[in-house]
mmCIF file of C-alpha atoms and ligand atoms in Angstrom:
data_model
loop_
_atom_site.group_PDB
_atom_site.id
_atom_site.type_symbol
_atom_site.label_atom_id
_atom_site.label_comp_id
_atom_site.label_asym_id
_atom_site.label_seq_id
_atom_site.Cartn_x
_atom_site.Cartn_y
_atom_site.Cartn_z
ATOM 1 C CA MET G 98 -9.431 -65.385 -138.442
ATOM 2 C CA ASP G 99 -6.678 -67.971 -138.349
ATOM 3 C CA LEU G 100 -7.954 -71.213 -139.789
ATOM 4 C CA GLU G 101 -4.638 -72.813 -138.855
ATOM 5 C CA GLU G 102 -5.589 -72.781 -135.163
ATOM 6 C CA PRO G 103 -5.870 -76.249 -133.622
ATOM 7 C CA MET G 104 -9.280 -77.675 -134.471
ATOM 8 C CA GLY G 105 -10.131 -79.012 -131.029
ATOM 9 C CA SER G 106 -10.266 -75.656 -129.348
ATOM 10 C CA VAL G 107 -11.466 -73.670 -132.362
ATOM 11 C CA TRP G 108 -14.404 -75.786 -133.468
ATOM 12 C CA ARG G 109 -15.906 -77.224 -130.353
ATOM 13 C CA ALA G 110 -17.788 -80.425 -131.074
ATOM 14 C CA SER G 111 -21.252 -81.131 -129.840
ATOM 15 C CA ALA G 112 -21.251 -84.768 -130.905
ATOM 16 C CA VAL G 113 -23.937 -86.679 -129.035
ATOM 17 C CA ALA G 114 -24.991 -90.261 -129.315
ATOM 18 C CA ALA G 115 -28.778 -90.599 -129.792
ATOM 19 C CA GLY G 116 -30.180 -92.229 -126.651
ATOM 20 C CA PRO G 117 -31.839 -95.659 -126.699
ATOM 21 C CA GLY G 118 -35.591 -95.467 -127.196
ATOM 22 C CA GLY G 119 -35.324 -91.847 -128.223
ATOM 23 C CA GLY G 120 -33.847 -92.494 -131.619
ATOM 24 C CA CYS G 121 -35.441 -91.675 -134.901
ATOM 25 C CA ARG G 122 -35.176 -92.919 -138.445
ATOM 26 C CA VAL G 123 -34.908 -91.761 -141.994
ATOM 27 C CA LEU G 124 -37.872 -93.462 -143.657
ATOM 28 C CA GLY G 125 -37.638 -92.054 -147.151
ATOM 29 C CA LEU G 126 -35.367 -90.149 -149.485
ATOM 30 C CA GLY G 127 -36.304 -88.447 -152.746
ATOM 31 C CA THR G 128 -34.417 -86.207 -155.132
ATOM 32 C CA ALA G 129 -35.119 -84.033 -158.160
ATOM 33 C CA LEU G 130 -32.810 -82.627 -160.824
ATOM 34 C CA PRO G 131 -33.562 -80.170 -163.634
ATOM 35 C CA SER G 132 -33.225 -81.737 -167.068
ATOM 36 C CA THR G 133 -30.774 -79.247 -168.636
ATOM 37 C CA ARG G 134 -27.181 -80.465 -168.533
ATOM 38 C CA VAL G 135 -24.312 -77.990 -168.814
ATOM 39 C CA SER G 136 -20.921 -79.563 -169.556
ATOM 40 C CA ASN G 137 -17.514 -78.023 -168.957
ATOM 41 C CA ALA G 138 -17.234 -77.687 -172.746
ATOM 42 C CA ASP G 139 -20.432 -75.587 -172.716
ATOM 43 C CA LEU G 140 -18.781 -73.225 -170.197
ATOM 44 C CA GLU G 141 -15.651 -72.982 -172.365
ATOM 45 C CA ARG G 142 -17.785 -71.171 -174.977
ATOM 46 C CA PHE G 143 -18.163 -68.057 -172.836
ATOM 47 C CA LEU G 144 -15.683 -68.370 -169.941
ATOM 48 C CA GLU G 145 -11.911 -68.325 -170.089
ATOM 49 C CA THR G 146 -11.589 -71.852 -168.761
ATOM 50 C CA SER G 147 -11.164 -75.413 -169.982
ATOM 51 C CA ASP G 148 -12.672 -78.810 -169.387
ATOM 52 C CA GLU G 149 -9.197 -79.992 -168.387
ATOM 53 C CA TRP G 150 -8.801 -77.239 -165.736
ATOM 54 C CA ILE G 151 -12.246 -77.777 -164.227
ATOM 55 C CA ALA G 152 -12.089 -81.580 -164.211
ATOM 56 C CA SER G 153 -8.567 -81.747 -162.768
ATOM 57 C CA ARG G 154 -9.135 -79.073 -160.055
ATOM 58 C CA THR G 155 -12.676 -79.971 -159.029
ATOM 59 C CA GLY G 156 -13.688 -83.352 -160.511
ATOM 60 C CA ILE G 157 -16.802 -81.736 -162.017
ATOM 61 C CA GLN G 158 -17.695 -82.672 -165.606
ATOM 62 C CA GLU G 159 -21.225 -81.345 -165.842
ATOM 63 C CA ARG G 160 -23.951 -79.756 -163.750
ATOM 64 C CA ARG G 161 -27.702 -79.223 -164.101
ATOM 65 C CA VAL G 162 -29.381 -75.851 -164.438
ATOM 66 C CA ALA G 163 -33.039 -75.008 -163.907
ATOM 67 C CA GLY G 164 -35.118 -74.035 -166.931
ATOM 68 C CA PRO G 165 -36.373 -70.434 -167.326
ATOM 69 C CA GLU G 166 -39.785 -71.248 -165.834
ATOM 70 C CA GLU G 167 -38.588 -73.742 -163.232
ATOM 71 C CA THR G 168 -38.837 -72.467 -159.655
ATOM 72 C CA LEU G 169 -37.207 -73.515 -156.409
ATOM 73 C CA LEU G 170 -40.643 -74.637 -155.230
ATOM 74 C CA ASP G 171 -40.972 -76.890 -158.324
ATOM 75 C CA LEU G 172 -37.708 -78.664 -157.507
ATOM 76 C CA ALA G 173 -38.503 -78.878 -153.783
ATOM 77 C CA ALA G 174 -41.985 -80.290 -154.479
ATOM 78 C CA ARG G 175 -40.686 -82.856 -156.975
ATOM 79 C CA SER G 176 -38.117 -84.146 -154.471
ATOM 80 C CA ALA G 177 -40.713 -84.200 -151.665
ATOM 81 C CA ARG G 178 -43.208 -86.118 -153.818
ATOM 82 C CA ALA G 179 -40.482 -88.588 -154.836
ATOM 83 C CA CYS G 180 -39.637 -89.090 -151.154
ATOM 84 C CA LEU G 181 -43.224 -89.507 -149.931
ATOM 85 C CA GLY G 182 -44.129 -91.713 -152.918
ATOM 86 C CA ALA G 183 -41.169 -94.005 -152.252
ATOM 87 C CA ALA G 184 -42.018 -94.242 -148.540
ATOM 88 C CA GLY G 185 -45.728 -94.769 -149.211
ATOM 89 C CA VAL G 186 -46.618 -91.847 -146.939
ATOM 90 C CA GLU G 187 -49.384 -89.376 -147.791
ATOM 91 C CA PRO G 188 -48.747 -85.608 -147.482
ATOM 92 C CA GLY G 189 -51.534 -85.601 -144.872
ATOM 93 C CA GLN G 190 -49.275 -87.652 -142.576
ATOM 94 C CA VAL G 191 -46.456 -85.070 -142.567
ATOM 95 C CA ASP G 192 -46.827 -82.784 -139.538
ATOM 96 C CA THR G 193 -43.653 -80.684 -139.883
ATOM 97 C CA ILE G 194 -41.698 -79.253 -142.812
ATOM 98 C CA ILE G 195 -38.143 -77.886 -142.626
ATOM 99 C CA CYS G 196 -36.536 -76.455 -145.759
ATOM 100 C CA SER G 197 -32.969 -75.444 -146.424
ATOM 101 C CA SER G 198 -31.962 -73.156 -149.270
ATOM 102 C CA SER G 199 -29.301 -70.545 -149.898
ATOM 103 C CA SER G 200 -31.049 -69.529 -153.110
ATOM 104 C CA PRO G 201 -34.654 -68.720 -152.119
ATOM 105 C CA ASP G 202 -36.784 -66.689 -154.546
ATOM 106 C CA GLU G 203 -38.206 -64.602 -151.726
ATOM 107 C CA THR G 204 -37.227 -63.620 -148.197
ATOM 108 C CA PHE G 205 -40.662 -64.570 -146.912
ATOM 109 C CA PRO G 206 -42.924 -66.475 -146.865
ATOM 110 C CA SER G 207 -40.629 -69.429 -146.373
ATOM 111 C CA LEU G 208 -40.095 -72.153 -148.955
ATOM 112 C CA ALA G 209 -41.397 -74.570 -146.308
ATOM 113 C CA CYS G 210 -44.760 -72.736 -146.082
ATOM 114 C CA ARG G 211 -45.029 -72.682 -149.880
ATOM 115 C CA LEU G 212 -44.262 -76.398 -149.942
ATOM 116 C CA GLN G 213 -46.798 -77.208 -147.228
ATOM 117 C CA ALA G 214 -49.543 -75.582 -149.321
ATOM 118 C CA GLU G 215 -48.276 -77.156 -152.556
ATOM 119 C CA LEU G 216 -48.282 -80.672 -151.085
ATOM 120 C CA GLY G 217 -51.444 -80.197 -149.007
ATOM 121 C CA CYS G 218 -49.826 -81.104 -145.679
ATOM 122 C CA PRO G 219 -51.553 -80.456 -142.325
ATOM 123 C CA LEU G 220 -51.053 -77.102 -140.633
ATOM 124 C CA GLY G 221 -48.079 -78.040 -138.415
ATOM 125 C CA PRO G 222 -44.837 -76.074 -138.164
ATOM 126 C CA ALA G 223 -43.156 -75.158 -141.457
ATOM 127 C CA PHE G 224 -40.013 -73.064 -141.599
ATOM 128 C CA ASP G 225 -36.717 -72.544 -143.418
ATOM 129 C CA LEU G 226 -33.288 -72.791 -141.876
ATOM 130 C CA GLN G 227 -30.093 -71.181 -143.122
ATOM 131 C CA ALA G 228 -26.897 -73.144 -142.622
ATOM 132 C CA ALA G 229 -25.679 -72.931 -146.250
ATOM 133 C CA CYS G 230 -24.264 -76.241 -147.526
ATOM 134 C CA SER G 231 -24.767 -77.840 -144.082
ATOM 135 C CA GLY G 232 -28.525 -77.193 -144.245
ATOM 136 C CA ALA G 233 -29.740 -80.741 -144.925
ATOM 137 C CA VAL G 234 -27.773 -82.160 -141.991
ATOM 138 C CA TYR G 235 -28.875 -79.291 -139.721
ATOM 139 C CA GLY G 236 -32.436 -80.097 -140.843
ATOM 140 C CA LEU G 237 -32.059 -83.779 -139.996
ATOM 141 C CA ALA G 238 -30.643 -82.906 -136.578
ATOM 142 C CA LEU G 239 -33.551 -80.555 -135.929
ATOM 143 C CA ALA G 240 -36.045 -83.182 -137.104
ATOM 144 C CA GLN G 241 -34.544 -85.641 -134.662
ATOM 145 C CA SER G 242 -34.883 -83.151 -131.782
ATOM 146 C CA LEU G 243 -38.498 -82.362 -132.673
ATOM 147 C CA ILE G 244 -39.360 -86.061 -132.818
ATOM 148 C CA GLN G 245 -37.517 -86.890 -129.593
ATOM 149 C CA SER G 246 -39.309 -84.064 -127.800
ATOM 150 C CA GLY G 247 -42.673 -85.411 -128.980
ATOM 151 C CA LEU G 248 -43.557 -82.180 -130.816
ATOM 152 C CA SER G 249 -43.428 -83.819 -134.251
ATOM 153 C CA HIS G 250 -43.978 -87.315 -135.608
ATOM 154 C CA ARG G 251 -43.301 -87.152 -139.343
ATOM 155 C CA VAL G 252 -40.884 -84.462 -140.517
ATOM 156 C CA LEU G 253 -40.059 -83.641 -144.119
ATOM 157 C CA VAL G 254 -36.584 -82.106 -144.492
ATOM 158 C CA VAL G 255 -36.126 -80.606 -147.961
ATOM 159 C CA ALA G 256 -32.938 -79.007 -149.316
ATOM 160 C CA ALA G 257 -33.423 -77.213 -152.634
ATOM 161 C CA GLU G 258 -31.026 -74.994 -154.539
ATOM 162 C CA ILE G 259 -30.932 -73.013 -157.775
ATOM 163 C CA PHE G 260 -27.379 -71.700 -157.583
ATOM 164 C CA SER G 261 -27.374 -70.895 -161.308
ATOM 165 C CA ARG G 262 -29.353 -67.758 -160.286
ATOM 166 C CA LEU G 263 -26.800 -66.864 -157.601
ATOM 167 C CA LEU G 264 -23.665 -66.833 -159.747
ATOM 168 C CA ASP G 265 -21.633 -64.186 -161.491
ATOM 169 C CA TRP G 266 -21.350 -66.049 -164.799
ATOM 170 C CA SER G 267 -18.332 -63.955 -165.742
ATOM 171 C CA ASP G 268 -16.381 -65.169 -162.685
ATOM 172 C CA ARG G 269 -14.642 -68.379 -163.697
ATOM 173 C CA SER G 270 -13.515 -69.150 -160.150
ATOM 174 C CA THR G 271 -17.090 -69.685 -158.900
ATOM 175 C CA ALA G 272 -19.294 -70.166 -162.000
ATOM 176 C CA ILE G 273 -17.753 -73.565 -162.761
ATOM 177 C CA LEU G 274 -18.470 -75.053 -159.350
ATOM 178 C CA PHE G 275 -22.197 -75.028 -158.740
ATOM 179 C CA GLY G 276 -25.364 -76.718 -159.989
ATOM 180 C CA ASP G 277 -29.101 -76.947 -159.260
ATOM 181 C CA GLY G 278 -31.078 -79.734 -157.578
ATOM 182 C CA ALA G 279 -33.145 -80.793 -154.572
ATOM 183 C CA GLY G 280 -33.344 -83.612 -152.058
ATOM 184 C CA ALA G 281 -35.893 -84.573 -149.405
ATOM 185 C CA PHE G 282 -35.704 -86.776 -146.325
ATOM 186 C CA LEU G 283 -38.723 -88.103 -144.432
ATOM 187 C CA VAL G 284 -37.906 -88.591 -140.759
ATOM 188 C CA GLY G 285 -40.028 -90.533 -138.262
ATOM 189 C CA ASP G 286 -39.707 -92.194 -134.860
ATOM 190 C CA GLU G 287 -38.102 -95.491 -133.937
ATOM 191 C CA ARG G 288 -41.332 -97.455 -134.501
ATOM 192 C CA SER G 289 -41.012 -96.992 -138.260
ATOM 193 C CA PRO G 290 -38.684 -99.016 -140.477
ATOM 194 C CA GLY G 291 -35.801 -96.921 -141.765
ATOM 195 C CA SER G 292 -32.206 -95.907 -141.199
ATOM 196 C CA GLU G 293 -31.532 -95.048 -137.575
ATOM 197 C CA ILE G 294 -29.737 -91.811 -136.683
ATOM 198 C CA LEU G 295 -27.040 -92.921 -134.210
ATOM 199 C CA ALA G 296 -25.057 -89.765 -133.618
ATOM 200 C CA LEU G 297 -24.794 -86.173 -134.764
ATOM 201 C CA ASP G 298 -22.395 -83.292 -134.630
ATOM 202 C CA LEU G 299 -23.270 -79.673 -135.435
ATOM 203 C CA GLY G 300 -21.222 -76.550 -135.228
ATOM 204 C CA ALA G 301 -20.361 -73.162 -136.641
ATOM 205 C CA ASP G 302 -17.497 -70.687 -136.540
ATOM 206 C CA GLY G 303 -18.848 -67.270 -137.458
ATOM 207 C CA ARG G 304 -15.322 -65.860 -137.509
ATOM 208 C CA GLY G 305 -15.006 -67.465 -140.935
ATOM 209 C CA ALA G 306 -18.037 -65.637 -142.347
ATOM 210 C CA THR G 307 -16.032 -63.734 -144.954
ATOM 211 C CA ALA G 308 -14.564 -66.874 -146.561
ATOM 212 C CA LEU G 309 -17.759 -67.603 -148.432
ATOM 213 C CA GLY G 310 -20.693 -65.277 -148.969
ATOM 214 C CA THR G 311 -22.659 -63.183 -151.423
ATOM 215 C CA LEU G 312 -22.336 -59.676 -152.866
ATOM 216 C CA PRO G 313 -24.781 -57.575 -154.899
ATOM 217 C CA ALA G 314 -24.806 -58.837 -158.497
ATOM 218 C CA PRO G 315 -22.738 -56.723 -160.937
ATOM 219 C CA LEU G 316 -24.750 -54.537 -163.273
ATOM 220 C CA ASP G 317 -25.165 -56.306 -166.597
ATOM 221 C CA SER G 318 -24.558 -53.390 -168.963
ATOM 222 C CA GLN G 319 -23.638 -55.265 -172.154
ATOM 223 C CA PRO G 320 -25.045 -58.804 -172.214
ATOM 224 C CA SER G 321 -22.945 -60.859 -174.623
ATOM 225 C CA PRO G 322 -24.779 -62.676 -177.441
ATOM 226 C CA ASN G 323 -22.645 -65.773 -176.683
ATOM 227 C CA MET G 324 -24.096 -66.140 -173.231
ATOM 228 C CA PRO G 325 -26.710 -68.876 -172.758
ATOM 229 C CA GLU G 326 -30.146 -68.106 -171.330
ATOM 230 C CA TYR G 327 -29.367 -69.505 -167.867
ATOM 231 C CA THR G 328 -26.735 -66.771 -167.351
ATOM 232 C CA SER G 329 -29.213 -63.952 -168.037
ATOM 233 C CA SER G 330 -29.375 -61.191 -165.445
ATOM 234 C CA LYS G 331 -33.187 -61.397 -165.727
ATOM 235 C CA ARG G 332 -32.952 -64.687 -163.853
ATOM 236 C CA SER G 333 -30.484 -63.443 -161.240
ATOM 237 C CA LEU G 334 -31.502 -63.327 -157.582
ATOM 238 C CA GLY G 335 -29.563 -60.038 -157.393
ATOM 239 C CA ARG G 336 -26.686 -61.469 -155.356
ATOM 240 C CA VAL G 337 -23.676 -63.510 -156.426
ATOM 241 C CA VAL G 338 -21.416 -66.002 -154.674
ATOM 242 C CA THR G 339 -18.024 -64.760 -153.548
ATOM 243 C CA MET G 340 -15.412 -67.131 -152.214
ATOM 244 C CA ASN G 341 -11.874 -67.283 -150.902
ATOM 245 C CA GLY G 342 -11.121 -70.677 -152.495
ATOM 246 C CA ARG G 343 -7.978 -71.417 -150.517
ATOM 247 C CA GLU G 344 -9.517 -70.569 -147.146
ATOM 248 C CA VAL G 345 -12.577 -72.694 -147.961
ATOM 249 C CA PHE G 346 -10.300 -75.538 -149.013
ATOM 250 C CA ARG G 347 -8.355 -75.398 -145.738
ATOM 251 C CA PHE G 348 -11.487 -75.267 -143.588
ATOM 252 C CA SER G 349 -13.348 -77.972 -145.499
ATOM 253 C CA THR G 350 -10.561 -80.551 -145.464
ATOM 254 C CA LYS G 351 -9.935 -80.058 -141.732
ATOM 255 C CA ILE G 352 -13.552 -80.081 -140.612
ATOM 256 C CA LEU G 353 -14.433 -83.091 -142.724
ATOM 257 C CA GLU G 354 -11.685 -85.093 -141.050
ATOM 258 C CA GLU G 355 -12.556 -83.829 -137.552
ATOM 259 C CA VAL G 356 -16.280 -84.545 -137.818
ATOM 260 C CA VAL G 357 -15.807 -88.116 -139.068
ATOM 261 C CA LEU G 358 -13.353 -88.824 -136.223
ATOM 262 C CA ARG G 359 -15.626 -87.280 -133.565
ATOM 263 C CA LEU G 360 -18.709 -89.091 -134.810
ATOM 264 C CA ALA G 361 -16.976 -92.483 -134.933
ATOM 265 C CA GLU G 362 -15.626 -91.932 -131.418
ATOM 266 C CA SER G 363 -19.044 -90.872 -130.090
ATOM 267 C CA ILE G 364 -20.513 -94.290 -130.938
ATOM 268 C CA GLY G 365 -17.400 -96.232 -129.985
ATOM 269 C CA VAL G 366 -16.301 -97.396 -133.416
ATOM 270 C CA GLY G 367 -13.182 -96.831 -135.491
ATOM 271 C CA VAL G 368 -13.237 -94.828 -138.716
ATOM 272 C CA GLY G 369 -12.583 -98.101 -140.568
ATOM 273 C CA ASP G 370 -15.928 -99.462 -139.279
ATOM 274 C CA ILE G 371 -17.775 -96.817 -141.269
ATOM 275 C CA ALA G 372 -18.939 -98.371 -144.534
ATOM 276 C CA LEU G 373 -19.493 -95.144 -146.480
ATOM 277 C CA VAL G 374 -18.861 -91.450 -146.014
ATOM 278 C CA VAL G 375 -21.320 -89.241 -147.905
ATOM 279 C CA PRO G 376 -19.654 -85.822 -147.892
ATOM 280 C CA HIS G 377 -20.963 -82.499 -149.114
ATOM 281 C CA GLN G 378 -20.051 -82.597 -152.814
ATOM 282 C CA ALA G 379 -17.837 -79.500 -152.813
ATOM 283 C CA ASN G 380 -15.046 -80.710 -155.053
ATOM 284 C CA SER G 381 -13.044 -83.877 -155.538
ATOM 285 C CA ARG G 382 -9.748 -82.424 -154.300
ATOM 286 C CA ILE G 383 -11.289 -81.482 -150.953
ATOM 287 C CA LEU G 384 -12.714 -84.991 -150.636
ATOM 288 C CA ALA G 385 -9.514 -86.766 -151.700
ATOM 289 C CA THR G 386 -7.435 -84.681 -149.271
ATOM 290 C CA ALA G 387 -9.783 -85.459 -146.356
ATOM 291 C CA ALA G 388 -9.969 -89.159 -147.258
ATOM 292 C CA GLY G 389 -6.157 -89.261 -147.326
ATOM 293 C CA ARG G 390 -5.884 -87.654 -143.880
ATOM 294 C CA LEU G 391 -8.433 -90.098 -142.477
ATOM 295 C CA LYS G 392 -6.649 -93.011 -144.207
ATOM 296 C CA PHE G 393 -10.110 -93.925 -145.465
ATOM 297 C CA PRO G 394 -10.362 -95.444 -148.978
ATOM 298 C CA MET G 395 -11.600 -92.895 -151.491
ATOM 299 C CA GLU G 396 -13.793 -95.656 -153.043
ATOM 300 C CA ARG G 397 -15.884 -95.513 -149.839
ATOM 301 C CA PHE G 398 -16.438 -91.768 -150.222
ATOM 302 C CA VAL G 399 -19.705 -91.447 -152.139
ATOM 303 C CA THR G 400 -19.419 -88.899 -154.958
ATOM 304 C CA ASN G 401 -21.674 -87.775 -157.762
ATOM 305 C CA LEU G 402 -20.278 -84.264 -158.204
ATOM 306 C CA GLU G 403 -18.859 -85.278 -161.604
ATOM 307 C CA ARG G 404 -22.440 -85.119 -162.905
ATOM 308 C CA THR G 405 -24.165 -82.603 -160.617
ATOM 309 C CA GLY G 406 -21.483 -80.125 -159.557
ATOM 310 C CA ASN G 407 -21.790 -78.603 -156.097
ATOM 311 C CA THR G 408 -25.512 -78.285 -155.294
ATOM 312 C CA SER G 409 -24.923 -76.779 -151.830
ATOM 313 C CA SER G 410 -27.374 -78.135 -149.245
ATOM 314 C CA ALA G 411 -29.001 -80.489 -151.786
ATOM 315 C CA SER G 412 -25.732 -82.311 -152.442
ATOM 316 C CA ILE G 413 -25.827 -84.849 -149.592
ATOM 317 C CA PRO G 414 -29.366 -86.144 -150.271
ATOM 318 C CA LEU G 415 -28.563 -86.258 -154.010
ATOM 319 C CA ALA G 416 -25.377 -88.283 -153.453
ATOM 320 C CA LEU G 417 -26.923 -90.583 -150.842
ATOM 321 C CA ALA G 418 -30.019 -91.266 -152.956
ATOM 322 C CA GLU G 419 -27.943 -92.142 -155.980
ATOM 323 C CA ALA G 420 -25.774 -94.528 -153.921
ATOM 324 C CA ALA G 421 -28.843 -96.139 -152.335
ATOM 325 C CA ALA G 422 -30.624 -96.480 -155.685
ATOM 326 C CA ASN G 423 -27.501 -98.197 -157.068
ATOM 327 C CA GLY G 424 -27.531 -100.714 -154.187
ATOM 328 C CA VAL G 425 -24.328 -99.384 -152.611
ATOM 329 C CA CYS G 426 -25.902 -98.941 -149.140
ATOM 330 C CA ARG G 427 -26.441 -102.276 -147.400
ATOM 331 C CA THR G 428 -28.565 -103.090 -144.364
ATOM 332 C CA GLY G 429 -26.602 -102.587 -141.144
ATOM 333 C CA ASP G 430 -23.951 -100.358 -142.774
ATOM 334 C CA LEU G 431 -22.750 -97.363 -140.778
ATOM 335 C CA ILE G 432 -23.061 -94.398 -143.132
ATOM 336 C CA CYS G 433 -21.575 -91.050 -142.181
ATOM 337 C CA LEU G 434 -22.975 -87.849 -143.706
ATOM 338 C CA VAL G 435 -20.669 -84.811 -143.407
ATOM 339 C CA ALA G 436 -21.503 -81.299 -144.548
ATOM 340 C CA PHE G 437 -19.579 -78.016 -144.354
ATOM 341 C CA GLY G 438 -20.286 -74.618 -145.783
ATOM 342 C CA ALA G 439 -20.665 -70.879 -145.462
ATOM 343 C CA GLY G 440 -21.021 -69.491 -141.979
ATOM 344 C CA LEU G 441 -18.719 -71.292 -141.521
ATOM 345 C CA THR G 442 -20.946 -74.214 -140.576
ATOM 346 C CA TRP G 443 -20.631 -77.954 -140.365
ATOM 347 C CA GLY G 444 -22.898 -80.884 -139.595
ATOM 348 C CA GLY G 445 -22.422 -84.616 -139.539
ATOM 349 C CA LEU G 446 -24.356 -87.674 -138.538
ATOM 350 C CA ILE G 447 -24.088 -91.432 -138.569
ATOM 351 C CA LEU G 448 -26.918 -93.579 -139.885
ATOM 352 C CA ARG G 449 -27.271 -97.306 -139.438
ATOM 353 C CA TRP G 450 -28.679 -98.146 -142.857
ATOM 354 C CA GLY G 451 -32.055 -99.869 -142.807
ATOM 355 C CA PRO G 452 -35.070 -100.131 -145.105
ATOM 356 C CA THR G 453 -35.150 -96.553 -146.397
ATOM 357 C CA ALA G 454 -37.267 -96.076 -149.516
ATOM 358 C CA VAL G 455 -35.523 -94.055 -152.226
ATOM 359 C CA ARG G 456 -36.710 -92.431 -155.461
ATOM 360 C CA VAL G 457 -34.659 -90.350 -157.878
ATOM 361 C CA ASP G 458 -36.626 -87.989 -160.148
ATOM 362 C CA ASP G 459 -34.305 -87.197 -163.046
ATOM 363 C CA PRO G 460 -35.979 -86.506 -166.401
ATOM 364 C CA ALA G 461 -32.577 -86.483 -168.163
ATOM 365 C CA THR G 462 -31.832 -90.108 -167.320
ATOM 366 C CA GLY G 463 -35.403 -91.341 -167.003
ATOM 367 C CA GLY G 464 -34.873 -91.919 -163.248
HETATM 368 N N1 ACO R 67 -10.401 -71.950 -165.322
HETATM 369 C C1 ACO R 67 -9.100 -71.677 -165.557
HETATM 370 N N2 ACO R 67 -8.313 -71.045 -164.680
HETATM 371 C C2 ACO R 67 -8.870 -70.682 -163.500
HETATM 372 C C3 ACO R 67 -10.212 -70.937 -163.206
HETATM 373 C C4 ACO R 67 -10.984 -71.593 -164.167
HETATM 374 N N3 ACO R 67 -12.279 -71.901 -163.972
HETATM 375 N N4 ACO R 67 -10.465 -70.473 -161.954
HETATM 376 C C5 ACO R 67 -9.322 -69.936 -161.500
HETATM 377 N N5 ACO R 67 -8.365 -70.055 -162.431
HETATM 378 C C6 ACO R 67 -6.969 -69.606 -162.373
HETATM 379 C C7 ACO R 67 -6.784 -68.491 -161.367
HETATM 380 O O1 ACO R 67 -7.088 -67.240 -161.958
HETATM 381 C C8 ACO R 67 -5.307 -68.625 -161.058
HETATM 382 O O2 ACO R 67 -4.586 -68.006 -162.059
HETATM 383 P P1 ACO R 67 -3.259 -67.177 -161.689
HETATM 384 O O3 ACO R 67 -2.342 -68.165 -161.034
HETATM 385 O O4 ACO R 67 -2.806 -66.695 -163.016
HETATM 386 O O5 ACO R 67 -3.709 -66.102 -160.745
HETATM 387 C C9 ACO R 67 -5.066 -70.114 -161.154
HETATM 388 O O6 ACO R 67 -6.162 -70.672 -161.909
HETATM 389 C C10 ACO R 67 -5.010 -70.793 -159.824
HETATM 390 O O7 ACO R 67 -6.113 -70.329 -159.068
HETATM 391 P P2 ACO R 67 -6.297 -70.799 -157.622
HETATM 392 O O8 ACO R 67 -7.532 -70.221 -157.024
HETATM 393 O O9 ACO R 67 -5.019 -70.604 -156.893
HETATM 394 O O10 ACO R 67 -6.541 -72.321 -157.950
HETATM 395 P P3 ACO R 67 -6.349 -73.501 -157.003
HETATM 396 O O11 ACO R 67 -5.377 -74.415 -157.596
HETATM 397 O O12 ACO R 67 -6.167 -73.057 -155.600
HETATM 398 O O13 ACO R 67 -7.801 -74.168 -157.096
HETATM 399 C C11 ACO R 67 -10.045 -74.128 -156.329
HETATM 400 C C12 ACO R 67 -8.985 -73.378 -157.061
HETATM 401 C C13 ACO R 67 -10.325 -75.444 -157.043
HETATM 402 C C14 ACO R 67 -11.358 -73.318 -156.300
HETATM 403 C C15 ACO R 67 -9.532 -74.408 -154.910
HETATM 404 O O14 ACO R 67 -9.146 -73.202 -154.300
HETATM 405 C C16 ACO R 67 -10.545 -75.080 -154.121
HETATM 406 O O15 ACO R 67 -10.799 -76.251 -154.297
HETATM 407 N N6 ACO R 67 -11.172 -74.360 -153.175
HETATM 408 C C17 ACO R 67 -12.327 -74.815 -152.515
HETATM 409 C C18 ACO R 67 -13.430 -74.087 -153.159
HETATM 410 C C19 ACO R 67 -14.677 -74.921 -153.306
HETATM 411 O O16 ACO R 67 -14.729 -76.045 -153.688
HETATM 412 N N7 ACO R 67 -15.723 -74.275 -153.002
HETATM 413 C C20 ACO R 67 -16.984 -74.913 -153.163
HETATM 414 C C21 ACO R 67 -18.002 -74.036 -152.623
HETATM 415 S S1 ACO R 67 -17.801 -73.924 -150.930
HETATM 416 C C22 ACO R 67 -18.619 -75.184 -150.271
HETATM 417 O O17 ACO R 67 -19.359 -75.858 -150.888
HETATM 418 C C23 ACO R 67 -18.386 -75.406 -148.825
#
């Protein structure tokens, strides 16, 4: 695959403006983080790396890791409860559940079915989707289609990840990047108060599948006594992340720029009219490079990767919720979410910010 090919013909856009009367809204947003913090200095104790290298190349200072007994369902359910609690919506009012995870504990049943039972939601559709780091935006796009078609009325979109169980902790090129967390969106129709979805753009280029994937986990013959519990092979999902960092960098910076431009054009505004871009929190150099190409001020790129690392599909709800909870999102703002990830996949949408209820469940900060 040649990722240097011109974007327009390689990654065909499907940007569509949501039609009047058929729009839908994000009513609530909730997130959940595990309480254990792992700093770059903690990684220095068992990896040949340094805080200086990690911070300067990626912007990441610390990440969260799930506790030994903490499951993906626990994180997903905490974020969903935070979301529903903030929105004042009972689980009984949610008719559809879509989950995204690249780190599921089991192939089936789906995380969404587990979550439906855990929350006590009605027996509507519940299923998982796989679009790697683009999963939350794919989920929102799917929720919008289900609502516009009349099949669903209240859709919970939950992205949950425990990447600490999907890493080769002896590989310094990937182990430093990722973290654990979950985020949930509640989506409803245009009669509800919330943030309106104005436009979306989804795509994939399967020719880039080898740039980012998983391999069987290496056999852990001699566990080192220096290794912390979260690196234990007993916790491993049996597969580990493998990545061509340079290829991912090239793809991510290009697609981020392209999607923001296409989305702005699809609703007839300039990039400068967008108040905030909430990108997938891959790493700060990817984001700074894309912001530079777009001539968009980096201060209007929402980032929280310094504290959470890259949480794959959970990263956009985590970053957006933190910004909203800090009062950064103002009524009427155009907010652009842009995700990109393995597949290769991408997904973007523009929200007009409205009264979206937000709750952050973070035991480490008391949030
Ligand atoms: N600590 C210290 N040295 C390291 C580390 C580390 N953690 N990791 C790699 N190195 C070394 C390499 O071994 C290499 O050494 P060498 O020159 O002796 O061979 C050197 O640092 C440079 O390695 P590169 O991979 O060339 O480093 P680069 O400057 O390109 O940056 C990075 C690496 C940050 C991963 C970059 O390629 C990148 O940003 N890629 C995007 C990857 C990414 O963010 N993925 C996120 C997941 S994908 C997603 O979410 C869509």
